[in-house]
XYZ file of C-alpha atoms in Angstrom:
226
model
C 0.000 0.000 0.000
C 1.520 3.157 -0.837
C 0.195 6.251 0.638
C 0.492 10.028 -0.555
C -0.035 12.585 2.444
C -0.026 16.247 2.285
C -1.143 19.365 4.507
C -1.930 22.704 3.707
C -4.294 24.045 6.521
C -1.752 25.866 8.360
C 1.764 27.898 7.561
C 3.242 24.132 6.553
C 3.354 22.708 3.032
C 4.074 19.420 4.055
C 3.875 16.342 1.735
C 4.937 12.660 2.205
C 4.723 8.967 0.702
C 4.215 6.347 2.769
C 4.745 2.618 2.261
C 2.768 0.112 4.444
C 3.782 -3.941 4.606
C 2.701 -6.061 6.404
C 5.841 -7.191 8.501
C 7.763 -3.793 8.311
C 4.441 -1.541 8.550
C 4.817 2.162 7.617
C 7.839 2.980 5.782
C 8.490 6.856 4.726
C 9.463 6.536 0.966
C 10.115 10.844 0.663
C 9.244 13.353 2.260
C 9.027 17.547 1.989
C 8.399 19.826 4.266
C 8.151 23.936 4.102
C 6.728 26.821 6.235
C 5.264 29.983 4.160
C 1.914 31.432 5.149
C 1.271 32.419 1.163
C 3.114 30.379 -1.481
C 0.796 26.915 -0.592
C -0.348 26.876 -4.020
C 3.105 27.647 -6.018
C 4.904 24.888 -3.481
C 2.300 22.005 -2.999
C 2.511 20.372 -6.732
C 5.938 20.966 -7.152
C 6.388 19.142 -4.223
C 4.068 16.446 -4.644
C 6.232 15.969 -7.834
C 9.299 15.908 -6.096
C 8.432 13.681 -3.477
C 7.161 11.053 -5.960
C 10.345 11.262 -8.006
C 12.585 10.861 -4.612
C 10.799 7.394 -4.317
C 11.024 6.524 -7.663
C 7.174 6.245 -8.114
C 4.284 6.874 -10.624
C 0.898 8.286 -9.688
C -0.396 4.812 -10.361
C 1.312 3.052 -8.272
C -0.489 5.072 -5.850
C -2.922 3.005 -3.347
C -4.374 6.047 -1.454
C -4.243 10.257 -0.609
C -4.738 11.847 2.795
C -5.227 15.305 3.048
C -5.617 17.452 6.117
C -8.857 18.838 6.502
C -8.373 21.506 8.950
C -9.511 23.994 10.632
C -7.322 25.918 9.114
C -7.850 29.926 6.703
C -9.956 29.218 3.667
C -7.255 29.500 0.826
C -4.330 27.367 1.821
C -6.663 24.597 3.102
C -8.312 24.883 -0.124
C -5.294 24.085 -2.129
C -4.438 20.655 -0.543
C -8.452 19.706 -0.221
C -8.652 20.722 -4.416
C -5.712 19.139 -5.045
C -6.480 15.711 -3.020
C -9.679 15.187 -4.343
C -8.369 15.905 -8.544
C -5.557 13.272 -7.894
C -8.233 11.088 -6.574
C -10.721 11.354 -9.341
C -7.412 11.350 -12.059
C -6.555 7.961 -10.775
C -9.718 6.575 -9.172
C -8.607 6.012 -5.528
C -9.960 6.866 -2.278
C -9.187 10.425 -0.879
C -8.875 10.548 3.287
C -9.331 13.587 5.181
C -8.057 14.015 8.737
C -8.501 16.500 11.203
C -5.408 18.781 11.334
C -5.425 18.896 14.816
C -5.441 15.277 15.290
C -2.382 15.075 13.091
C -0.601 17.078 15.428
C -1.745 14.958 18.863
C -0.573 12.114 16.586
C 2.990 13.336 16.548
C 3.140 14.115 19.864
C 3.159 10.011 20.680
C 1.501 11.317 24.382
C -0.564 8.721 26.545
C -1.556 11.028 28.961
C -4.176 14.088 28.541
C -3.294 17.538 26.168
C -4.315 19.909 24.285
C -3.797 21.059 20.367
C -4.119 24.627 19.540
C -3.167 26.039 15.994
C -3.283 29.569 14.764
C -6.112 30.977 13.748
C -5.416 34.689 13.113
C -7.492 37.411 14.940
C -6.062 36.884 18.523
C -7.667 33.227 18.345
C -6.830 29.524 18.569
C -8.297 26.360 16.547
C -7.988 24.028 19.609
C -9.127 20.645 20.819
C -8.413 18.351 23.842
C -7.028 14.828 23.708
C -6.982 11.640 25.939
C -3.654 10.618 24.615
C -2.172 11.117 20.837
C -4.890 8.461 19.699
C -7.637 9.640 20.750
C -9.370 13.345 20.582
C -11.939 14.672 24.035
C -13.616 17.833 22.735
C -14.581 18.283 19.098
C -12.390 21.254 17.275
C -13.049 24.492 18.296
C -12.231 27.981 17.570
C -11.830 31.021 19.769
C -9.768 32.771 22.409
C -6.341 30.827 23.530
C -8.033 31.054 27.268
C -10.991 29.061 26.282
C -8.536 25.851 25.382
C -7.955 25.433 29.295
C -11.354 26.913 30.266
C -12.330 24.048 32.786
C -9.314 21.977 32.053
C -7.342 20.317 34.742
C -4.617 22.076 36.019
C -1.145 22.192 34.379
C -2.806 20.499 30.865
C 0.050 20.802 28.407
C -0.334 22.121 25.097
C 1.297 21.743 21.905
C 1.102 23.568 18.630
C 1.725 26.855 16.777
C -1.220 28.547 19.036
C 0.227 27.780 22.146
C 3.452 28.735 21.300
C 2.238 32.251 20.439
C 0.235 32.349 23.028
C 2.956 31.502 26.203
C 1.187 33.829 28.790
C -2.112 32.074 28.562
C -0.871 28.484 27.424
C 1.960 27.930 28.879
C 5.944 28.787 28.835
C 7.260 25.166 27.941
C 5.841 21.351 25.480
C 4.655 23.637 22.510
C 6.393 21.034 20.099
C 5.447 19.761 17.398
C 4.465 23.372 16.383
C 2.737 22.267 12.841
C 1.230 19.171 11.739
C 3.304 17.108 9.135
C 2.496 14.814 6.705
C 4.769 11.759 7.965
C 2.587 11.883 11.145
C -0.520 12.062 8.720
C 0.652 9.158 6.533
C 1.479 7.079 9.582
C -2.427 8.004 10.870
C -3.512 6.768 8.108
C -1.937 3.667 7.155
C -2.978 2.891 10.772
C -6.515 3.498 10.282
C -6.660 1.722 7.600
C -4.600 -1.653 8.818
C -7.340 -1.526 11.282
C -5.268 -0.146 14.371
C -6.974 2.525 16.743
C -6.559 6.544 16.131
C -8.527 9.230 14.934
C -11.602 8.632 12.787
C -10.693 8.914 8.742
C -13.127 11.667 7.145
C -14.917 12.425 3.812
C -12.105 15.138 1.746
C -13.989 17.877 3.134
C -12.837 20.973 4.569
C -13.572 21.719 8.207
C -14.046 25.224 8.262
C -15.344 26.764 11.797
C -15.956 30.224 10.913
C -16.871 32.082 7.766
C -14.239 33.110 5.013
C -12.879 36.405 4.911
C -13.581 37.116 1.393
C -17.299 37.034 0.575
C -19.586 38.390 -2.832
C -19.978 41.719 -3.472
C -23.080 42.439 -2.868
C -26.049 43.956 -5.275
C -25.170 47.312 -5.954
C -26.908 50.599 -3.723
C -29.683 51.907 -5.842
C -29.186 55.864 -6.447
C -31.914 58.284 -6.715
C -31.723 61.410 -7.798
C -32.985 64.146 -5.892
């Protein structure tokens, strides 16, 4: 089974191919990572291409795509969620979608309770609490950093890009991983679907929590003249 995983919903470009056996499990065959808040759609192909060359592969030899879903701004999460589901359709294989957050609590490897906050512009958080890296408490949320330890037990650590910008509130120290990336999300996945417990697998859909920022104009003002 090989597996293509990539990640736009947050600052990362982050792209991967997986290969799962059964006696060695997952095996990363490339990988590419890179951080810029407004190039996702000039770097995501190129590295998709890139990636697949490292491992000397073809798009059909291709036995899945995961995509991160989010929450994450409307136009980079856009490009991977566009791109997933076209390579799908090109080469008729399934498309995954998983939660963005829950690719980050899956790198983290913790067993005990956390928390997963990710930038979300504005002076807010997306943010969701875990039982351990496998399995997610509270659904995604959006919304002040405060609210992610608003009746939490004390001392919760949290990971992610949001904490870290947020030390005051969330904590001085355990931010890391800061972004989610797509080895952790190819991993998830090949797990999922070997049958192991984690995070549930979702349609290719994006999970937006609050309205884009760029809407239709609307109709125009009549004028009357006086």
């Amino acid at each position: 089974m090989l597996v293509l995983a990539f990640d736009t919903a947050t600052a990362a470009i982050t792209v991967a191919l997986y290969e799962w056996t059964p006696g060695e499990g997952a095996v990363p065959r490339g990988t590419a990572e890179a951080v810029d808040r407004r190039r996702h759609t000039e770097l995501l192909t190129p590295s998709i291409a890139n990636v697949m060359a490292e491992a000397g592969a073809a798009p059909e030899d291709l036995s899945a795509i995961a995509v991160g879903v989010g929450p994450g701004p409307y136009t980079g999460l856009r490009v991977g969620l566009v791109t997933a589901r076209s390579m799908g359709d090109a080469l008729s294989i399934p498309v995954h979608g998983i939660c963005t957050l829950d690719i980050i609590a899956w790198a983290t490897g913790m067993d005990e309770p956390f928390a997963v906050a990710t930038d979300a512009r504005r002076k807010e958080v997306y943010w969701a609490r875990y039982h351990s890296f496998r399995a997610r408490a509270t659904e995604p949320a959006v919304g002040l950093p405060a609210d992610v330890l608003d009746g939490a037990p004390h001392g919760l650590p949290v990971v992610g890009e949001g904490a870290a910008l947020y030390p005051e509130i969330l904590g001085e120290v355990g931010h890391e991983p800061l972004l989610p990336t797509a080895g952790a999300l190819a991993e998830l996945t090949v797990a999922r679907l070997a049958g192991l417990k984690g995070p549930d697998l979702l349609p290719p859909e994006p999970l937006y929590l609050r309205r884009p920022d760029a809407r239709e104009p609307g109709p125009r003002k009549k004028v009357t003249r006086a």
